[in-house]
Amino acid sequence: MIRHRREVLEVERYRPGSSGRIRPPVALASNESPYELPSAVRTAVICAMGQGNRYPDFEKTHLTQALADHHGVTPEQVSIDNGSSSLLRHLISACAQQDHIVVYPWPSFPSYEHATLFAGATPVRVPLDEHWRPDLDAIAAQVDNRTRAVFLCLPNNPTGTTVSHEALITFLEQIPPEVLVVIDECYHDYVTDPSAAQGLALVPHFPNIVVLKSFSKSYGLAGLRVGYALSSVAIAELIRAMIVPFAVSTLAQAAAAACLEPQVQTVIGERIAATVAERERVRRRLITQEITVVPSHTNFLYLPAQSDAPTRVHAFEARGIAIRAIGSDALRVSIGTATENDLFLNEIGLLKHS
């Protein structure tokens, strides 16, 4: 065996939403968009295939400018990579190493822990509050001179909860300016509460924060892998120093840029609204059956108090429906089309009632 860092093989690997190699007919485990690519995006991908013999645009020039225009920032504040998970690994690798700590709420996105451990740093999990939200006061209390980064998933995966914008400001004011704060907003497009936290609005005021966003969820490009970060110019330069060359394919860049065109934005907006409406319909139905469901700001629902959750997942899979176990006593169910959601609701008897 070659000499290597032993801890690399000791890190628990990321588990995809479906346990089988064949995707179940009703895929409600991975928080994907249930909709096919809009026609204009599909056309852009097909056209880009003609350039497949050449390397992708190294600087992602067109997409970078399009994102800067879309969010009202400068191109120098935009960093793009092969999914937001790659970006968060780059950030931790650049900031943390042995004897450093990284703090985040728990349960939350497992990649925060993976990135921390791969960097050789120590992860610090902070339990959610009684409403299944990130406990900002408790997180702030864990920050000390060894802390190099804090992760906040807003809204939080897997619980679908978020915090108020004012609470986020108060939290950031408590964090030393030399500590990186990563605000993961991959599900922010599904938020309808005007008082909810908005990380991008705070980038000009807190130069130590970076906001992560994704084309995998509301934009439906999960199979093409495009994520991006919005930050100060200094943090963006740090990210770009870490990025693997040519990691975002020509097809992915073309698809993402097409998603920002006005006509596609209209389609995406309609799909987001439909998903939010379905989210609330499914939640109401579960509540009428006395099943505990956490109010969600995302495209999924979190069901705590589901004892022996893995067994329930297998029971749903046997009926062609993929959902996700969160530990041993909770489930996460993505919102699909109305038809897919009805198929899930038809098997409601497999859930544990309150």
Short mmCIF file of C-alpha atoms in Angstrom, two decimals:
data_model
loop_
_atom_site.label_atom_id
_atom_site.label_comp_id
_atom_site.label_asym_id
_atom_site.label_seq_id
_atom_site.Cartn_x
_atom_site.Cartn_y
_atom_site.Cartn_z
CA MET A 1 0.00 0.00 0.00
CA ILE A 2 1.32 3.46 -0.85
CA ARG A 3 1.95 5.95 1.95
CA HIS A 4 -1.11 8.10 2.40
CA ARG A 5 -3.11 10.07 4.95
CA ARG A 6 -4.96 7.35 6.83
CA GLU A 7 -7.81 9.66 7.80
CA VAL A 8 -8.85 10.07 4.15
CA LEU A 9 -10.25 6.54 4.07
CA GLU A 10 -11.83 7.01 7.48
CA VAL A 11 -14.08 9.87 6.36
CA GLU A 12 -17.63 8.66 5.84
CA ARG A 13 -18.36 8.95 2.14
CA TYR A 14 -21.17 11.01 0.70
CA ARG A 15 -24.25 8.90 0.10
CA PRO A 16 -26.46 9.69 -2.90
CA GLY A 17 -30.19 9.94 -2.38
CA SER A 18 -31.11 6.61 -3.97
CA SER A 19 -29.50 3.47 -2.65
CA GLY A 20 -29.95 1.54 -5.89
CA ARG A 21 -28.12 1.84 -9.19
CA ILE A 22 -31.39 2.14 -11.09
CA ARG A 23 -33.32 5.35 -10.48
CA PRO A 24 -36.79 4.60 -9.07
CA PRO A 25 -39.74 5.84 -11.15
CA VAL A 26 -40.56 8.46 -8.49
CA ALA A 27 -37.30 10.19 -7.48
CA LEU A 28 -37.96 12.19 -4.31
CA ALA A 29 -34.63 11.63 -2.54
CA SER A 30 -32.16 14.15 -3.94
CA ASN A 31 -33.98 17.50 -4.06
CA GLU A 32 -33.69 17.69 -7.83
CA SER A 33 -36.03 19.63 -10.07
CA PRO A 34 -38.59 17.19 -11.52
CA TYR A 35 -38.77 19.17 -14.77
CA GLU A 36 -36.84 18.57 -17.97
CA LEU A 37 -34.57 21.27 -19.37
CA PRO A 38 -36.44 24.21 -20.91
CA SER A 39 -36.27 24.08 -24.71
CA ALA A 40 -33.99 27.10 -24.95
CA VAL A 41 -31.52 25.50 -22.52
CA ARG A 42 -31.65 22.22 -24.41
CA THR A 43 -30.90 24.09 -27.66
CA ALA A 44 -27.94 25.85 -26.04
CA VAL A 45 -26.51 22.52 -24.89
CA ILE A 46 -26.92 20.97 -28.34
CA CYS A 47 -25.17 23.92 -29.97
CA ALA A 48 -22.34 23.74 -27.44
CA MET A 49 -21.72 20.10 -28.33
CA GLY A 50 -20.20 21.30 -31.58
CA GLN A 51 -17.33 22.76 -29.53
CA GLY A 52 -16.69 19.53 -27.63
CA ASN A 53 -13.31 19.01 -29.26
CA ARG A 54 -11.99 22.18 -27.62
CA TYR A 55 -11.31 22.93 -23.97
CA PRO A 56 -13.99 24.94 -22.15
CA ASP A 57 -13.55 28.66 -21.64
CA PHE A 58 -11.02 28.69 -18.81
CA GLU A 59 -12.29 31.97 -17.34
CA LYS A 60 -15.99 31.15 -17.97
CA THR A 61 -16.16 34.68 -19.33
CA HIS A 62 -19.71 34.77 -20.69
CA LEU A 63 -21.28 32.99 -17.72
CA THR A 64 -19.33 35.08 -15.22
CA GLN A 65 -20.57 38.32 -16.78
CA ALA A 66 -24.12 36.99 -17.01
CA LEU A 67 -24.11 36.08 -13.30
CA ALA A 68 -22.60 39.43 -12.36
CA ASP A 69 -25.36 41.23 -14.27
CA HIS A 70 -28.03 38.94 -12.80
CA HIS A 71 -26.99 39.59 -9.20
CA GLY A 72 -25.78 43.17 -9.50
CA VAL A 73 -22.14 42.51 -8.60
CA THR A 74 -18.88 42.86 -10.52
CA PRO A 75 -17.43 39.92 -12.48
CA GLU A 76 -14.46 39.95 -10.08
CA GLN A 77 -16.84 38.92 -7.28
CA VAL A 78 -18.07 35.79 -9.09
CA SER A 79 -16.41 32.37 -8.84
CA ILE A 80 -17.77 29.38 -10.78
CA ASP A 81 -16.98 25.71 -10.41
CA ASN A 82 -18.21 22.18 -10.94
CA GLY A 83 -20.95 22.40 -8.30
CA SER A 84 -21.08 24.25 -4.99
CA SER A 85 -19.61 21.24 -3.16
CA SER A 86 -16.35 21.81 -5.04
CA LEU A 87 -16.37 25.46 -4.04
CA LEU A 88 -16.81 24.74 -0.35
CA ARG A 89 -13.94 22.22 -0.45
CA HIS A 90 -11.70 24.83 -2.05
CA LEU A 91 -12.62 27.35 0.62
CA ILE A 92 -11.83 25.04 3.52
CA SER A 93 -8.65 23.76 1.90
CA ALA A 94 -7.49 27.36 1.50
CA CYS A 95 -8.37 28.41 5.06
CA ALA A 96 -8.10 25.44 7.41
CA GLN A 97 -5.63 22.72 8.31
CA GLN A 98 -4.62 20.65 11.33
CA ASP A 99 -5.32 22.32 14.71
CA HIS A 100 -8.05 24.50 13.15
CA ILE A 101 -11.80 24.07 13.63
CA VAL A 102 -14.80 24.57 11.35
CA VAL A 103 -18.23 25.17 12.90
CA TYR A 104 -21.64 24.39 11.43
CA PRO A 105 -25.19 23.44 12.51
CA TRP A 106 -26.20 19.80 12.66
CA PRO A 107 -27.91 18.09 10.99
CA SER A 108 -26.93 19.96 7.86
CA PHE A 109 -25.27 19.32 4.49
CA PRO A 110 -22.75 16.46 5.02
CA SER A 111 -20.21 17.96 2.62
CA TYR A 112 -19.32 20.58 5.24
CA GLU A 113 -17.97 17.83 7.45
CA HIS A 114 -16.29 16.01 4.56
CA ALA A 115 -14.47 19.16 3.44
CA THR A 116 -13.32 19.87 6.99
CA LEU A 117 -11.96 16.37 7.58
CA PHE A 118 -10.22 16.19 4.21
CA ALA A 119 -8.44 19.44 5.07
CA GLY A 120 -7.23 17.87 8.33
CA ALA A 121 -9.24 20.31 10.46
CA THR A 122 -11.66 19.46 13.27
CA PRO A 123 -15.42 19.71 12.65
CA VAL A 124 -17.65 21.16 15.37
CA ARG A 125 -21.31 20.25 15.10
CA VAL A 126 -23.80 22.59 16.78
CA PRO A 127 -27.31 21.14 17.34
CA LEU A 128 -30.25 22.92 15.75
CA ASP A 129 -32.64 24.84 17.99
CA GLU A 130 -36.03 23.54 19.10
CA HIS A 131 -37.58 24.72 15.82
CA TRP A 132 -35.06 22.77 13.70
CA ARG A 133 -33.28 25.98 12.70
CA PRO A 134 -29.54 26.77 12.87
CA ASP A 135 -28.92 28.02 16.42
CA LEU A 136 -26.96 31.18 15.63
CA ASP A 137 -26.19 32.06 19.25
CA ALA A 138 -24.86 28.58 19.96
CA ILE A 139 -22.78 28.63 16.77
CA ALA A 140 -21.28 32.01 17.64
CA ALA A 141 -20.40 30.70 21.10
CA GLN A 142 -18.25 27.96 19.53
CA VAL A 143 -16.09 30.38 17.54
CA ASP A 144 -12.65 30.92 19.05
CA ASN A 145 -9.12 31.71 17.90
CA ARG A 146 -8.80 28.27 16.29
CA THR A 147 -11.88 28.78 14.12
CA ARG A 148 -11.19 29.28 10.44
CA ALA A 149 -14.69 28.95 8.99
CA VAL A 150 -18.38 28.75 9.79
CA PHE A 151 -20.95 27.14 7.50
CA LEU A 152 -24.59 28.22 7.46
CA CYS A 153 -27.02 26.45 5.16
CA LEU A 154 -29.89 28.91 4.67
CA PRO A 155 -32.36 27.38 4.16
CA ASN A 156 -30.94 24.37 5.93
CA ASN A 157 -30.66 20.97 4.32
CA PRO A 158 -32.19 18.60 5.51
CA THR A 159 -34.70 20.50 7.67
CA GLY A 160 -35.83 23.20 5.21
CA THR A 161 -35.63 25.91 7.88
CA THR A 162 -34.01 29.33 7.81
CA VAL A 163 -33.44 32.35 10.05
CA SER A 164 -34.49 35.97 9.80
CA HIS A 165 -32.35 38.53 8.03
CA GLU A 166 -32.01 40.55 11.21
CA ALA A 167 -30.85 37.49 13.13
CA LEU A 168 -28.21 36.83 10.47
CA ILE A 169 -26.91 40.40 10.73
CA THR A 170 -26.68 40.11 14.52
CA PHE A 171 -24.80 36.83 14.14
CA LEU A 172 -22.30 38.20 11.61
CA GLU A 173 -21.57 41.15 13.89
CA GLN A 174 -20.40 38.66 16.54
CA ILE A 175 -17.99 36.80 14.24
CA PRO A 176 -14.38 38.04 14.03
CA PRO A 177 -13.66 39.54 10.59
CA GLU A 178 -10.82 37.10 9.99
CA VAL A 179 -13.17 34.09 10.22
CA LEU A 180 -14.73 32.97 6.93
CA VAL A 181 -18.53 32.63 6.97
CA VAL A 182 -19.95 30.51 4.15
CA ILE A 183 -23.66 31.11 3.57
CA ASP A 184 -24.98 28.26 1.47
CA GLU A 185 -28.06 29.51 -0.40
CA CYS A 186 -28.56 26.62 -2.82
CA TYR A 187 -32.26 26.47 -1.90
CA HIS A 188 -32.88 30.19 -1.53
CA ASP A 189 -35.00 30.45 -4.68
CA TYR A 190 -37.79 28.58 -2.88
CA VAL A 191 -37.99 31.08 0.00
CA THR A 192 -41.16 33.17 0.02
CA ASP A 193 -40.81 34.84 3.45
CA PRO A 194 -39.64 38.46 2.90
CA SER A 195 -38.08 38.54 6.37
CA ALA A 196 -35.84 35.53 5.69
CA ALA A 197 -32.06 35.84 5.59
CA GLN A 198 -30.54 37.07 2.33
CA GLY A 199 -26.80 36.58 2.29
CA LEU A 200 -26.07 38.42 -0.94
CA ALA A 201 -27.41 41.69 0.46
CA LEU A 202 -24.76 41.50 3.19
CA VAL A 203 -21.69 40.86 1.02
CA PRO A 204 -20.89 44.62 0.72
CA HIS A 205 -21.05 44.99 4.51
CA PHE A 206 -19.20 41.86 5.67
CA PRO A 207 -16.10 41.16 3.55
CA ASN A 208 -15.54 37.82 5.32
CA ILE A 209 -18.69 36.17 3.93
CA VAL A 210 -19.18 34.17 0.77
CA VAL A 211 -22.57 33.16 -0.62
CA LEU A 212 -22.84 29.83 -2.44
CA LYS A 213 -25.51 29.25 -5.07
CA SER A 214 -26.30 26.40 -7.43
CA PHE A 215 -27.86 25.64 -10.80
CA SER A 216 -28.71 22.11 -9.60
CA LYS A 217 -31.96 22.85 -7.75
CA SER A 218 -34.42 25.44 -9.06
CA TYR A 219 -32.65 25.66 -12.43
CA GLY A 220 -32.71 21.89 -12.94
CA LEU A 221 -29.09 21.41 -14.04
CA ALA A 222 -28.15 18.79 -11.44
CA GLY A 223 -26.70 16.53 -14.14
CA LEU A 224 -24.51 19.26 -15.59
CA ARG A 225 -22.88 20.48 -12.35
CA VAL A 226 -22.58 24.25 -12.07
CA GLY A 227 -22.22 26.11 -8.78
CA TYR A 228 -20.98 29.60 -8.04
CA ALA A 229 -19.89 31.88 -5.24
CA LEU A 230 -20.54 35.58 -4.69
CA SER A 231 -18.13 37.35 -2.38
CA SER A 232 -15.60 40.11 -1.94
CA VAL A 233 -12.94 40.31 -4.63
CA ALA A 234 -10.33 39.04 -2.14
CA ILE A 235 -12.25 35.85 -1.37
CA ALA A 236 -13.03 35.32 -5.06
CA GLU A 237 -9.32 35.49 -5.85
CA LEU A 238 -8.69 32.89 -3.15
CA ILE A 239 -11.27 30.55 -4.68
CA ARG A 240 -9.95 30.98 -8.21
CA ALA A 241 -6.45 30.09 -6.99
CA MET A 242 -7.80 26.71 -5.85
CA ILE A 243 -10.07 25.80 -8.78
CA VAL A 244 -9.13 22.85 -10.97
CA PRO A 245 -8.59 24.09 -14.57
CA PHE A 246 -11.41 23.49 -17.07
CA ALA A 247 -13.64 21.89 -14.39
CA VAL A 248 -16.87 23.39 -15.80
CA SER A 249 -17.63 21.87 -19.18
CA THR A 250 -18.60 23.82 -22.29
CA LEU A 251 -22.05 22.24 -22.16
CA ALA A 252 -22.55 23.21 -18.53
CA GLN A 253 -21.47 26.80 -19.13
CA ALA A 254 -23.84 27.10 -22.09
CA ALA A 255 -26.76 25.63 -20.16
CA ALA A 256 -26.22 27.89 -17.13
CA ALA A 257 -25.92 31.02 -19.28
CA ALA A 258 -29.13 30.09 -21.12
CA CYS A 259 -30.93 29.77 -17.77
CA LEU A 260 -30.29 33.46 -17.14
CA GLU A 261 -31.98 34.59 -20.36
CA PRO A 262 -35.29 36.44 -19.72
CA GLN A 263 -37.54 33.89 -21.43
CA VAL A 264 -36.02 31.02 -19.47
CA GLN A 265 -36.19 33.01 -16.25
CA THR A 266 -39.94 33.20 -16.77
CA VAL A 267 -40.17 29.43 -17.13
CA ILE A 268 -37.99 28.85 -14.10
CA GLY A 269 -40.08 31.26 -12.05
CA GLU A 270 -43.25 29.40 -12.96
CA ARG A 271 -41.67 26.08 -11.98
CA ILE A 272 -40.48 27.46 -8.64
CA ALA A 273 -44.01 28.72 -7.91
CA ALA A 274 -45.46 25.33 -8.82
CA THR A 275 -42.99 23.57 -6.53
CA VAL A 276 -43.78 25.90 -3.64
CA ALA A 277 -47.52 25.31 -4.14
CA GLU A 278 -46.98 21.54 -4.21
CA ARG A 279 -44.79 21.75 -1.12
CA GLU A 280 -47.60 23.36 0.81
CA ARG A 281 -50.22 20.95 -0.56
CA VAL A 282 -48.18 17.90 0.44
CA ARG A 283 -47.43 19.37 3.85
CA ARG A 284 -51.11 20.06 4.54
CA ARG A 285 -52.03 16.52 3.55
CA LEU A 286 -49.43 15.05 5.88
CA ILE A 287 -50.61 17.25 8.73
CA THR A 288 -54.19 16.07 8.27
CA GLN A 289 -52.87 12.54 8.79
CA GLU A 290 -51.21 13.67 12.05
CA ILE A 291 -47.70 13.30 10.65
CA THR A 292 -45.18 15.77 12.04
CA VAL A 293 -43.73 17.97 9.29
CA VAL A 294 -41.36 20.91 9.75
CA PRO A 295 -42.42 24.09 7.87
CA SER A 296 -40.16 24.34 4.82
CA HIS A 297 -38.55 27.11 2.78
CA THR A 298 -37.12 24.66 0.23
CA ASN A 299 -38.18 22.08 -2.35
CA PHE A 300 -38.35 19.30 0.23
CA LEU A 301 -40.04 18.42 3.52
CA TYR A 302 -38.43 17.16 6.72
CA LEU A 303 -40.32 14.58 8.74
CA PRO A 304 -38.89 14.06 12.22
CA ALA A 305 -40.12 11.38 14.64
CA GLN A 306 -39.94 8.66 11.95
CA SER A 307 -38.49 5.75 13.93
CA ASP A 308 -36.51 3.13 11.98
CA ALA A 309 -36.27 5.54 9.05
CA PRO A 310 -34.05 3.33 6.83
CA THR A 311 -36.65 0.56 6.94
CA ARG A 312 -39.34 3.03 5.86
CA VAL A 313 -37.11 4.16 2.99
CA HIS A 314 -36.76 0.56 1.80
CA ALA A 315 -40.53 0.12 1.99
CA PHE A 316 -41.07 3.16 -0.24
CA GLU A 317 -38.37 1.94 -2.65
CA ALA A 318 -40.21 -1.37 -2.97
CA ARG A 319 -43.12 0.69 -4.31
CA GLY A 320 -40.91 2.59 -6.76
CA ILE A 321 -40.55 5.76 -4.66
CA ALA A 322 -37.16 7.06 -3.49
CA ILE A 323 -37.06 9.21 -0.35
CA ARG A 324 -34.17 9.78 2.05
CA ALA A 325 -33.48 8.70 5.61
CA ILE A 326 -31.84 11.31 7.84
CA GLY A 327 -30.16 9.30 10.52
CA SER A 328 -32.30 6.63 12.12
CA ASP A 329 -35.37 8.65 13.03
CA ALA A 330 -36.18 11.22 10.32
CA LEU A 331 -37.07 11.35 6.64
CA ARG A 332 -36.60 13.94 3.91
CA VAL A 333 -38.99 13.99 0.96
CA SER A 334 -38.30 16.07 -2.14
CA ILE A 335 -41.18 17.79 -3.92
CA GLY A 336 -41.81 16.41 -7.40
CA THR A 337 -44.57 16.94 -9.90
CA ALA A 338 -48.18 16.78 -8.73
CA THR A 339 -48.42 13.23 -10.09
CA GLU A 340 -45.26 12.11 -8.30
CA ASN A 341 -46.38 13.73 -5.08
CA ASP A 342 -49.73 11.97 -5.28
CA LEU A 343 -47.96 8.62 -5.69
CA PHE A 344 -46.01 9.38 -2.52
CA LEU A 345 -49.14 10.44 -0.65
CA ASN A 346 -50.90 7.24 -1.72
CA GLU A 347 -48.33 5.37 0.41
CA ILE A 348 -48.77 7.58 3.44
CA GLY A 349 -49.51 4.53 5.55
CA LEU A 350 -45.79 3.69 5.50
CA LEU A 351 -45.08 6.76 7.64
CA LYS A 352 -45.18 6.86 11.42
CA HIS A 353 -48.08 8.95 12.69
CA SER A 354 -47.59 11.33 15.59
#
